[in-house]
Coordinates of C-alpha atoms in Angstrom, one line a residue:
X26 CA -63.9 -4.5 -96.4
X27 CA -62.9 -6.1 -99.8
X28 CA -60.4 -8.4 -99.8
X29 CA -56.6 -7.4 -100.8
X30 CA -55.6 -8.5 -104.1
X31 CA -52.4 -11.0 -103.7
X32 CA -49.3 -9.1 -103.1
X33 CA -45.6 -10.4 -102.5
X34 CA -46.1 -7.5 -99.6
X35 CA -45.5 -8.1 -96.2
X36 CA -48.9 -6.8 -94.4
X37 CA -48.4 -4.1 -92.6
X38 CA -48.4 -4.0 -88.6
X39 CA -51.6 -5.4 -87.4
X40 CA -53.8 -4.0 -90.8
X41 CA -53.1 -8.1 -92.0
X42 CA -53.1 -5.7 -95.3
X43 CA -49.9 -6.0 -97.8
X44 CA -47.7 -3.2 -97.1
X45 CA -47.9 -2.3 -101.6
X46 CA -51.2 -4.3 -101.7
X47 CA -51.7 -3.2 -105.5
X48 CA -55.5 -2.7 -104.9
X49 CA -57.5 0.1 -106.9
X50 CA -59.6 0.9 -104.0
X51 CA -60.4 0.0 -100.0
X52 CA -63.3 1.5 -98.8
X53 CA -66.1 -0.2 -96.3
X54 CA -69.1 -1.0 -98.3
X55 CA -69.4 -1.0 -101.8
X56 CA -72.7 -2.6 -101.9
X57 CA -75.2 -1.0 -104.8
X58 CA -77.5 1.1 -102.1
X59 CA -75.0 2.4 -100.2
X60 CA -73.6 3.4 -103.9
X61 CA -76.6 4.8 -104.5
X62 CA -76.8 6.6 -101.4
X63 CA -74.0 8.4 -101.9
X64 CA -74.5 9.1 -105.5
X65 CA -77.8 10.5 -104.4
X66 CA -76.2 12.7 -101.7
X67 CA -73.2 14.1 -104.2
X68 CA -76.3 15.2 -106.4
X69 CA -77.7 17.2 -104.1
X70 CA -74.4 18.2 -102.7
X71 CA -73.5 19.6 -106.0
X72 CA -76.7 22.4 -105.9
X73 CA -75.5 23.5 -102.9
X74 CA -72.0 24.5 -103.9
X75 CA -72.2 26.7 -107.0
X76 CA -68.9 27.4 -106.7
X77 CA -67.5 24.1 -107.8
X78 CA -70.1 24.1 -110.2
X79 CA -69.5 27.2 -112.2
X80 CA -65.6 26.2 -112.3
X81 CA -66.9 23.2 -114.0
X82 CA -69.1 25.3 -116.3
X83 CA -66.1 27.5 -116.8
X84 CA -63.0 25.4 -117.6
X85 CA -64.8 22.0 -118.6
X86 CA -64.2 22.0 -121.4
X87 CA -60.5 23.8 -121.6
X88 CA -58.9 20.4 -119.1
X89 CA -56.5 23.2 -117.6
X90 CA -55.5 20.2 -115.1
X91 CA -55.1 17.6 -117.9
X92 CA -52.0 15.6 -117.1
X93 CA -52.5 16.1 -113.3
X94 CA -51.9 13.3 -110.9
X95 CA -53.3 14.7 -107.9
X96 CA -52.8 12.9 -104.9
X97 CA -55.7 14.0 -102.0
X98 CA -55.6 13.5 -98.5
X99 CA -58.6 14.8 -97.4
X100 CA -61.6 14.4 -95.3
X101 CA -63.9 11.4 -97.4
X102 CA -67.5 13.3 -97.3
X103 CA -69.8 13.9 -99.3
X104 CA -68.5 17.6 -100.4
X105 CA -64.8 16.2 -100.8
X106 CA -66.8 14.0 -103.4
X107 CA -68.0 16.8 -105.2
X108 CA -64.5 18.5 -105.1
X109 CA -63.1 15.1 -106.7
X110 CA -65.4 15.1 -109.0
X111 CA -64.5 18.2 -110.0
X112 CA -60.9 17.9 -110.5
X113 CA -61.6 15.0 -112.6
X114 CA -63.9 16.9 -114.9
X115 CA -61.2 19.3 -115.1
X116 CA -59.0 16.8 -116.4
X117 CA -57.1 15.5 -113.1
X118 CA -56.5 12.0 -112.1
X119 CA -57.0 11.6 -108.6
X120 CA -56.4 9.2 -105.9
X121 CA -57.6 10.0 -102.3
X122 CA -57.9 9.5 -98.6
X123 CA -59.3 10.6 -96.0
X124 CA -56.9 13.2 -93.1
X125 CA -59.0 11.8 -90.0
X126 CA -59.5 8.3 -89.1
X127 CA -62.8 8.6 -87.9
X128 CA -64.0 11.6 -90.6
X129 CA -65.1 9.5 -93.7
X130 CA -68.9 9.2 -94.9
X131 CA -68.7 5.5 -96.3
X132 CA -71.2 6.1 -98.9
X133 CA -69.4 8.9 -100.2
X134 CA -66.5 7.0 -100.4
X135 CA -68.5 4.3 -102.1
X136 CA -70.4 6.6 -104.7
X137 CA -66.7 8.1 -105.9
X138 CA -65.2 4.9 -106.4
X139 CA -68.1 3.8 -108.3
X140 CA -67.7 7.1 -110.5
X141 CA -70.9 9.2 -112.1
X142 CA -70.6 6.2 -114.9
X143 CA -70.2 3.6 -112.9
X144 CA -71.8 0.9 -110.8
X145 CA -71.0 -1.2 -107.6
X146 CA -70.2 -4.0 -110.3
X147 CA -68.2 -2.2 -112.2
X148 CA -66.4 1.0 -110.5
X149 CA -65.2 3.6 -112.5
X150 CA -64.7 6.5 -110.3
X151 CA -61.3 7.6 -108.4
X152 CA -59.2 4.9 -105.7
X153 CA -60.3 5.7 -102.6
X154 CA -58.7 4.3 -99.5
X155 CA -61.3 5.3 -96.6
X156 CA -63.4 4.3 -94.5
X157 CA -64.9 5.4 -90.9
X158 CA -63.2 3.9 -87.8
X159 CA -59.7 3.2 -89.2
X160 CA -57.0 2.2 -86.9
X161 CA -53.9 4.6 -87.3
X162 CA -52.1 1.6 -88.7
X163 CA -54.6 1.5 -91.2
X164 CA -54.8 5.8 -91.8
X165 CA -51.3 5.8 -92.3
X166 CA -51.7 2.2 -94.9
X167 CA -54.2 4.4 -97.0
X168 CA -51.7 7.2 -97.2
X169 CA -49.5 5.0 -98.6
X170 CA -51.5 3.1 -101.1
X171 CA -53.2 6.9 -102.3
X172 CA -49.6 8.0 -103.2
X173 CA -48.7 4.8 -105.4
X174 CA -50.3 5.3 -109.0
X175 CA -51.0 1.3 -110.4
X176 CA -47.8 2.0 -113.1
X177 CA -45.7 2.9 -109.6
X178 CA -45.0 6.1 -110.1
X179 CA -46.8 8.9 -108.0
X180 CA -48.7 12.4 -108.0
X181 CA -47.2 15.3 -109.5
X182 CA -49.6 17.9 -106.9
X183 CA -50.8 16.5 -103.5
X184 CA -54.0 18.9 -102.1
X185 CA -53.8 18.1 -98.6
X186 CA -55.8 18.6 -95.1
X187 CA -53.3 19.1 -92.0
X188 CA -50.2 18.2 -93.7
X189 CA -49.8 14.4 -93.1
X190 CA -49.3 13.2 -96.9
X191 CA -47.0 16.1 -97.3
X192 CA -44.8 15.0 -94.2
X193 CA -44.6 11.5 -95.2
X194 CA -43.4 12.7 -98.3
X195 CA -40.8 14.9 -97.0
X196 CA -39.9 12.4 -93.7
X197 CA -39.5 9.3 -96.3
X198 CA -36.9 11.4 -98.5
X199 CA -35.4 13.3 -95.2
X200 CA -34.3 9.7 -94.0
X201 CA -32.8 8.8 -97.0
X202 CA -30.7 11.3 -97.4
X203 CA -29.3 10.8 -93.7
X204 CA -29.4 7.1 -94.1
X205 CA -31.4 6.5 -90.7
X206 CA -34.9 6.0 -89.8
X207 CA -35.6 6.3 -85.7
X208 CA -36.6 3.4 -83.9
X209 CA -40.4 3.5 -84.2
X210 CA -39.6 2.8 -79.8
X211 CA -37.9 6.0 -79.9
X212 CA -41.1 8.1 -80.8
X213 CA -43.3 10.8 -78.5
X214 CA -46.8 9.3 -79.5
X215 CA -48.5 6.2 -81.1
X216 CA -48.8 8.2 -84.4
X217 CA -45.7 8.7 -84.9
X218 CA -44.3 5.5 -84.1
X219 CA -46.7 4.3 -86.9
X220 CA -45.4 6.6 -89.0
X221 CA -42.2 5.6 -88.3
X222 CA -42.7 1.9 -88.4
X223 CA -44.2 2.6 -92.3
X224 CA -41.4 3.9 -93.3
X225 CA -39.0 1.0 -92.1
X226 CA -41.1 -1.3 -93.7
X227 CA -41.1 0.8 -96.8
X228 CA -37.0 0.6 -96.9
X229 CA -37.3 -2.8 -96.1
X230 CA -39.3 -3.8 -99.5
X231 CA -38.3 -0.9 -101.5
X232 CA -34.7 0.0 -100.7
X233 CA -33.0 3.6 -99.6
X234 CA -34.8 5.7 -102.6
X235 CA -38.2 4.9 -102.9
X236 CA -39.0 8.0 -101.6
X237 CA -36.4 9.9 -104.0
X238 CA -37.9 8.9 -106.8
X239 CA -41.9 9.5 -105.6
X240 CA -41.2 13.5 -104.5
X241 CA -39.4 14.6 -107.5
X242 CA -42.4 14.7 -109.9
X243 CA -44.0 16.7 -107.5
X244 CA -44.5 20.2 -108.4
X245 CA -46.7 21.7 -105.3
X246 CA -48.9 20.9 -102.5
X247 CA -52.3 22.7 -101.9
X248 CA -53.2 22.8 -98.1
X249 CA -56.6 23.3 -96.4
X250 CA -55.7 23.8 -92.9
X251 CA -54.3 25.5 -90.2
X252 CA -52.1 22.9 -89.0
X253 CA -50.7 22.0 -92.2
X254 CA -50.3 25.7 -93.1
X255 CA -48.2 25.9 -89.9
X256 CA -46.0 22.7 -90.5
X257 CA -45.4 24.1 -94.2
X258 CA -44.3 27.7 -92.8
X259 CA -42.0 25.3 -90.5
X260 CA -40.3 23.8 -93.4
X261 CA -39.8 27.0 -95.2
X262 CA -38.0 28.8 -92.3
X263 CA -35.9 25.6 -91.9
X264 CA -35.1 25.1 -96.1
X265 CA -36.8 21.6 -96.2
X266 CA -39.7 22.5 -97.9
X267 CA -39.4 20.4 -101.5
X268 CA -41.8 21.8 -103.4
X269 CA -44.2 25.0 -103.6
X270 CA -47.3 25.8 -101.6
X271 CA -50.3 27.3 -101.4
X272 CA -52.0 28.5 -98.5
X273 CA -55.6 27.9 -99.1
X274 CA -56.5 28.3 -95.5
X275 CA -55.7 31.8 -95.2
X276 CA -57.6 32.2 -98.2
X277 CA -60.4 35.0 -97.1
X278 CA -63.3 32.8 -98.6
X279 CA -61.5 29.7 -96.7
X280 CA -60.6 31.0 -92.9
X281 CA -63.6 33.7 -92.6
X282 CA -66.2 30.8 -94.0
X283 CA -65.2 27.3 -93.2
X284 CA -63.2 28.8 -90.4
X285 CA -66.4 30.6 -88.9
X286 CA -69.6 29.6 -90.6
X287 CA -68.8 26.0 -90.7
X288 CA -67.9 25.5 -87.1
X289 CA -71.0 27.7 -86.2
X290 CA -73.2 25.4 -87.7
X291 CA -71.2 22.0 -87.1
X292 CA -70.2 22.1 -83.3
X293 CA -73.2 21.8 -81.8
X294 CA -74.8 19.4 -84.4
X295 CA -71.8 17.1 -83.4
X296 CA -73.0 17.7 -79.6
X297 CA -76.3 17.0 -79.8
X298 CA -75.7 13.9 -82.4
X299 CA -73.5 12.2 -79.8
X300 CA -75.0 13.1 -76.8
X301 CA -78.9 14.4 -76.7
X302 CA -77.8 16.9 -74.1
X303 CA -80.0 19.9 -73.8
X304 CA -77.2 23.1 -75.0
X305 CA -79.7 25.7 -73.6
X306 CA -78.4 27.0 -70.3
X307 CA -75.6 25.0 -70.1
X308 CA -71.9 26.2 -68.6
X309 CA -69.5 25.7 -72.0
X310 CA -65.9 26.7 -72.4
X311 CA -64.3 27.4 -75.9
X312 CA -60.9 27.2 -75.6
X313 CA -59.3 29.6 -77.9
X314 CA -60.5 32.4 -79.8
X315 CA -59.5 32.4 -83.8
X316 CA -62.1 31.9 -86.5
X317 CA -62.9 28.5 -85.5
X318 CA -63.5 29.8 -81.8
X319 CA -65.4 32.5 -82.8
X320 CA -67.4 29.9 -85.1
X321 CA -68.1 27.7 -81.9
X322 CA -69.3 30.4 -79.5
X323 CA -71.7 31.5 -81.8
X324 CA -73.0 27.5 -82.8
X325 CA -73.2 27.3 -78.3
X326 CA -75.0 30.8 -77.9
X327 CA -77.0 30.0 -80.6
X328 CA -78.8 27.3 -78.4
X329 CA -78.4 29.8 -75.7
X330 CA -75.3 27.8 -73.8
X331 CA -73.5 30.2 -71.4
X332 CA -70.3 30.5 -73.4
X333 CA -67.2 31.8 -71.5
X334 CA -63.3 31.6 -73.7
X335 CA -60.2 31.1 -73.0
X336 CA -57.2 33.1 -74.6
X337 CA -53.3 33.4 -74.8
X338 CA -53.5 36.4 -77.3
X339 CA -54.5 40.1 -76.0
X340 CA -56.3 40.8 -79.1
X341 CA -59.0 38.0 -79.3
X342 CA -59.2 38.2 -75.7
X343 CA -60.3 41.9 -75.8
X344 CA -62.7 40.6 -79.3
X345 CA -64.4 38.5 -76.8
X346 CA -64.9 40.6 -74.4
X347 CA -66.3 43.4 -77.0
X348 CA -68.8 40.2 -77.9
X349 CA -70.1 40.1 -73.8
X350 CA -68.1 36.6 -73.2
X351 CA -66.5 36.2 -70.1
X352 CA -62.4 35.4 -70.6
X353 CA -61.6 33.0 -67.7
X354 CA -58.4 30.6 -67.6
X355 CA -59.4 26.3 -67.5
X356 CA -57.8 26.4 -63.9
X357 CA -60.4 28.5 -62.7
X358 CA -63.4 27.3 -64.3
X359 CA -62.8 23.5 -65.1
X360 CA -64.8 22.3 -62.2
X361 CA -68.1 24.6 -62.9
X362 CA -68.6 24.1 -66.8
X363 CA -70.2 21.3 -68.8
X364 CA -69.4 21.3 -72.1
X365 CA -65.4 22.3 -73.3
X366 CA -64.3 22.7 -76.8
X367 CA -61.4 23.1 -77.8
X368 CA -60.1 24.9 -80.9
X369 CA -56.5 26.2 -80.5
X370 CA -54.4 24.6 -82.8
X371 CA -52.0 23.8 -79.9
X372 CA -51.3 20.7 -77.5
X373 CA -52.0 19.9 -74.7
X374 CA -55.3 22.7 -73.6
X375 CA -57.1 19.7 -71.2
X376 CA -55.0 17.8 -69.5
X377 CA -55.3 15.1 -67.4
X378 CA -55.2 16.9 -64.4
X379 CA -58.2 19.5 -65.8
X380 CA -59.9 16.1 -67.0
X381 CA -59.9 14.7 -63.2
X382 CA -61.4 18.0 -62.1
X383 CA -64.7 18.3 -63.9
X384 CA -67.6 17.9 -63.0
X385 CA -69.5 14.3 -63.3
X386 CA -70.6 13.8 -67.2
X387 CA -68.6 17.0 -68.4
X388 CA -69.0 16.8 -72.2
X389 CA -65.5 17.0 -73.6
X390 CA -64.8 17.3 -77.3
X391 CA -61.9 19.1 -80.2
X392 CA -63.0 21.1 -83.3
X393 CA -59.3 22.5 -83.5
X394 CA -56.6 20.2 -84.4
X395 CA -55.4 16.4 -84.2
X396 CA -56.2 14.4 -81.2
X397 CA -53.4 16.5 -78.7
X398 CA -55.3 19.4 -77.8
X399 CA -57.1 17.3 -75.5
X400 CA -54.3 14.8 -73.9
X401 CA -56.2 12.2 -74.9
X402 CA -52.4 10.1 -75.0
X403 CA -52.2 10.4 -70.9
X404 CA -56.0 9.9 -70.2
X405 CA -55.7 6.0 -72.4
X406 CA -52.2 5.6 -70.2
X407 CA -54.5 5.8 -67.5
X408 CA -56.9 3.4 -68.6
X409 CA -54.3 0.6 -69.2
X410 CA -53.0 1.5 -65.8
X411 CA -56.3 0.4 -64.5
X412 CA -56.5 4.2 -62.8
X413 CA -59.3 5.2 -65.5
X414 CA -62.3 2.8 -66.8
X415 CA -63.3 3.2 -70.7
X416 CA -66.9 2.8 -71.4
X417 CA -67.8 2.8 -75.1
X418 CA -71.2 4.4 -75.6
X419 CA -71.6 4.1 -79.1
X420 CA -69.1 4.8 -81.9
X421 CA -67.1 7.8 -81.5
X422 CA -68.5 8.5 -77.9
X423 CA -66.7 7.3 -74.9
X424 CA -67.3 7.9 -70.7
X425 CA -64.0 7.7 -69.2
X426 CA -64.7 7.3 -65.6
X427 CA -62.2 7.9 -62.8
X428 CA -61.8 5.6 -59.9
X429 CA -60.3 7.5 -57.5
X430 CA -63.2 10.5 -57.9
X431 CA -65.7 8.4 -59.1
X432 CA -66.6 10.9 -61.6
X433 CA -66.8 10.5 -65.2
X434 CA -66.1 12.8 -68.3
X435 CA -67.8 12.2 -71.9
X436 CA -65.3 12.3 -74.6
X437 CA -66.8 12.9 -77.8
X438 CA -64.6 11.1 -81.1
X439 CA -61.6 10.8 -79.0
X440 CA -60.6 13.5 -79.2
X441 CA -60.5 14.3 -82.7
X442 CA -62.4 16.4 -85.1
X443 CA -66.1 16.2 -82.9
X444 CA -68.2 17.7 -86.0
X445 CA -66.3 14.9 -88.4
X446 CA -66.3 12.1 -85.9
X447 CA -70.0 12.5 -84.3
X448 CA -71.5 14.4 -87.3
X449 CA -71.0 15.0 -91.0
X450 CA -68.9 18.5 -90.8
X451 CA -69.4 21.5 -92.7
X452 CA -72.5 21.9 -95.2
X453 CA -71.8 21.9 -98.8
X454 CA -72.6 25.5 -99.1
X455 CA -70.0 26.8 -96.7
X456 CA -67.4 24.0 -98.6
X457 CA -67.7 25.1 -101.8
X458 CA -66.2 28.3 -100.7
X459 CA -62.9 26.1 -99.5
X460 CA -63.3 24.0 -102.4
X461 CA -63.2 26.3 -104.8
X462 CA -60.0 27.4 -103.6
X463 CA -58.4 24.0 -103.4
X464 CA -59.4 23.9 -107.2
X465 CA -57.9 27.4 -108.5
X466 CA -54.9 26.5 -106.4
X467 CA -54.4 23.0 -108.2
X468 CA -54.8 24.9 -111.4
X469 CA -52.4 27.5 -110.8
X470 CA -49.8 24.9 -109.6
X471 CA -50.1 22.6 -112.9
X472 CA -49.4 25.5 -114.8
X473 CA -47.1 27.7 -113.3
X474 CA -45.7 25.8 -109.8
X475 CA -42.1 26.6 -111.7
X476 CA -42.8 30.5 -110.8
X477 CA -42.8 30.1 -107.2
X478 CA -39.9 28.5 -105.8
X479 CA -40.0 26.5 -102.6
X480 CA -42.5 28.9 -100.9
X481 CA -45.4 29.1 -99.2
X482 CA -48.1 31.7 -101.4
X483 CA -52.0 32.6 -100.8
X484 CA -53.9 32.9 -104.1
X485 CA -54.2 36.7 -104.6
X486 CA -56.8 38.8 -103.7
X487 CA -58.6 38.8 -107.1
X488 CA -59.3 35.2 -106.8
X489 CA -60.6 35.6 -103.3
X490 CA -63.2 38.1 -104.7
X491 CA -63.8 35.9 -107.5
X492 CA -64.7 32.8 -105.1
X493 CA -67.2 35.0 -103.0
X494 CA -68.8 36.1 -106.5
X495 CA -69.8 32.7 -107.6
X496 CA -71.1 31.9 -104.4
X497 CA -73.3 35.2 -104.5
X498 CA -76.1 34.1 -106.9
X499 CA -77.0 31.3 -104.4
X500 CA -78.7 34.4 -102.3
X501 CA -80.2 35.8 -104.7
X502 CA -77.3 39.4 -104.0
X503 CA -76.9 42.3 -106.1
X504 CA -73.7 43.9 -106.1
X505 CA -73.4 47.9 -106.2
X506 CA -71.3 48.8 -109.1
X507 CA -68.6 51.6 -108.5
X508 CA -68.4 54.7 -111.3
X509 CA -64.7 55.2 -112.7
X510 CA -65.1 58.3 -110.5
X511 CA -65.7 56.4 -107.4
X512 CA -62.9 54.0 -108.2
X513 CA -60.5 56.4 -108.5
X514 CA -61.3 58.2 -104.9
X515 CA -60.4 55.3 -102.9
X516 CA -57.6 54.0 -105.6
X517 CA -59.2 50.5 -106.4
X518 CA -60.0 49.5 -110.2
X519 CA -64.1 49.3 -111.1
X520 CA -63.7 45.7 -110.8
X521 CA -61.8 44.9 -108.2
X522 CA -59.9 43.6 -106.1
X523 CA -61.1 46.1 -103.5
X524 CA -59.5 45.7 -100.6
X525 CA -55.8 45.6 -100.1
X526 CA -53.8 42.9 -99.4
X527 CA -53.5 43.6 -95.5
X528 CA -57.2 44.2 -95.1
X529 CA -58.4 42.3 -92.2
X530 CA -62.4 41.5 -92.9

């Protein structure tokens, strides 16, 4: 890591970093070949995801995002180099992090701060605070530092992954306004008491409206996820959402793509990456049916895994079963299967009580949400209790074996994102669909986040259409053209958008 610049900041918890350290970037290794590296990698990148590529061609010259201060919180890879890159040739400034402790490429995050123009001498990229393997001390640090412009004054959009800048934002002003923080002693998991402890020390240094003055230049918030989606919809039905959203995830060229495709080709890459374990005729369990279920059943069949599901909702269940899978509850087949994934968006799927029922070297891993789905908070309780022995394989990849059975599971990036932690997520191709949402929807908030109130909006359909178009090329596809004749039977214009809005594809 580089040194922190001198600060009259307290360091934070046990980071030894000053809580305002004032630095322009932190990442792991700025050394010249890992810059070039990750240059190397953005330039291939970049071919593969036409559709950041045409919006440069497109609005590159016109800077529609020109006074932007776009603050990112966002995996660090490769492709969230490209997108960068891309808002900055639009005319954004940005400053970023990375969503996942464990999720960042390093020599991505080297090759943006370094910039197109620059060098490992002289950086002149974007501040990135990232790097793999942070502690949650350290995450929530980064978050920090990415929202503080040099000047001290913050973004004016946020484009986040899962919602986390966005809470701090809204948390840090929610205590102000009551006047009380919560013990950090008082919270339900170690994330939260970190988040809690951060914004203590924030008072402490910076008084009782620090986070007053950041939020109120922000004019919207992109999101990219599920999660975040759901925390925003939160804060919408309770009137505390500050500023406008959109909903990128539910974006068509987002949730059907990323969502599916991604996953598909991500979750057993992860697998194999972490574990060498032969997929082919193995017993797996997905655990939840949405689009990133779906996505996962088909990466597992695809090396011929016998893929059962689990499911809480009739209509997925009866998808699955339509698709030959078998829909079982964990109870019943926790102590026959050997690889479970889940993907649910929910807490506590495995718990510790499924965990001391599998079978010996059970592969266990998360492609849904946060590090709860699996109770991954219980299981490291029981390794402090001396009930449960942790046994670092390598980085990211864990046997936690069980005295009293003498069994042992495999947990693969602790629970966390398994095709960020043991592998490098989506390919570019299937990103610049997602990406080229996140753009269009940081363009239409600079110029029009006024129109939308303190709501939570999709980008219209057009725009959906338009993202699948530019990614169409790539395959070499020709689309039919409708007559005016034609058009006018089934009530769409010759040019689209031709689906309505409640079409389910």
């Amino acid at each position: 890591m580089h040194a922190a610049t001198q600060s009259d900041s307290a360091p934070f918890l046990d980071t030894g970093l000053p809580l305002f350290a004032g630095v322009a970037h932190k990442v792991a290794d700025l050394s010249p070949a890992t810059v070039t590296f990750g240059r190397k990698e953005l330039e291939l990148a970049l071919v593969e995801m036409p559709g950041l590529a045409a919006l440069r061609e497109e609005f590159g010259a016109a800077q529609p995002l020109k006074g932007a201060k776009i603050m990112g919180s966002l995996h660090m890879t490769i492709q969230t180099g490209v997108l960068i890159e891309t808002l900055v040739a639009l005319g954004a400034e940005v400053q970023w992090v990375s969503c996942n402790i464990f999720s960042t490429q390093d020599h991505a995050a080297a090759a943006v701060v370094a910039g197109p123009e620059g060098s490992a001498a002289k950086p002149a990229g974007v501040p990135v605070y990232a790097w793999k393997g942070e502690t949650l001390a350290e995450y929530w640090w980064c978050t920090l530092q990415a929202l503080v412009w040099p000047d001290g004054s913050g973004p004016n959009l946020i484009l986040d992954d899962g919602g986390d800048a966005t809470l701090l934002v809204h948390l840090g002003r929610e205590y102000e306004v009551s006047g009380t923080i919560p013990d950090p002693s008082t919270a339900d998991s170690d994330e939260f008491k970190v988040v809690l402890s951060i914004l203590h020390a924030v008072r402490k240094e910076k008084g009782d409206r620090f986070w007053h003055a950041l939020a109120a230049p922000i004019r919207g918030v992109s999101e990219e996820t599920t999660t975040g989606v759901h925390r925003l919809y939160e804060r919408v039905e309770a009137g505390t959402l500050l500023f406008p959203a959109i909903n990128v995830n539910d974006s068509v060229t987002k949730s059907k793509f990323d969502n599916v495709y991604g996953c598909r080709h991500s979750l057993v890459d992860a697998i194999m990456r972490a574990t060498d374990v032969m997929i082919a005729g193995k017993k797996a369990l997905v655990l939840g049916f949405g689009d990133v279920g779906k996505g996962s059943v088909q990466s597992l069949r695809g090396q011929s895994a016998r893929v059962a599901v689990t499911e809480i909702d009739p209509i997925c269940a009866l998808q699955a079963c339509m698709m030959g899978l078998d829909v079982v509850t964990l109870e019943d087949a926790v102590e026959d299967t050997d690889i479970f994934v889940t993907a649910t968006g929910n807490k506590d799927i495995i718990r510790l009580e499924h965990m001391r029922r599998m079978k010996h070297n059970a592969i266990v891993c998360n492609i849904g949400h946060f590090d709860n789905e699996i109770e991954m908070a219980r299981l490291e309780a029981a390794v402090r209790e001396g009930n449960v022995e942790k046994i670092q394989i390598k980085p990211q990849v864990h046997e936690f074996k069980f005295h009293d059975t003498g069994r042992s599971i495999i947990i693969l990036a602790e629970g966390r994102l398994v095709n960020l932690g043991c592998a490098t997520g989506h390919p570019s191709f299937v990103m610049s669909a997602s990406f080229t949402n996140q753009v269009m929807a940081q363009m239409e908030l600079h110029a029009n986040a006024e129109q939308y109130g303190k709501s939570v909006t999709v980008l219209p359909k057009h725009l959906d259409e338009k993202v699948a178009r530019l990614h169409l090329d790539k395959f070499g596809a020709k689309l039919t053209q409708l007559s005016d004749e034609q058009a006018r039977y089934i009530g769409v214009p010759v040019q689209g958008p031709f689906k309505p809005d409640h079409y389910r594809y």
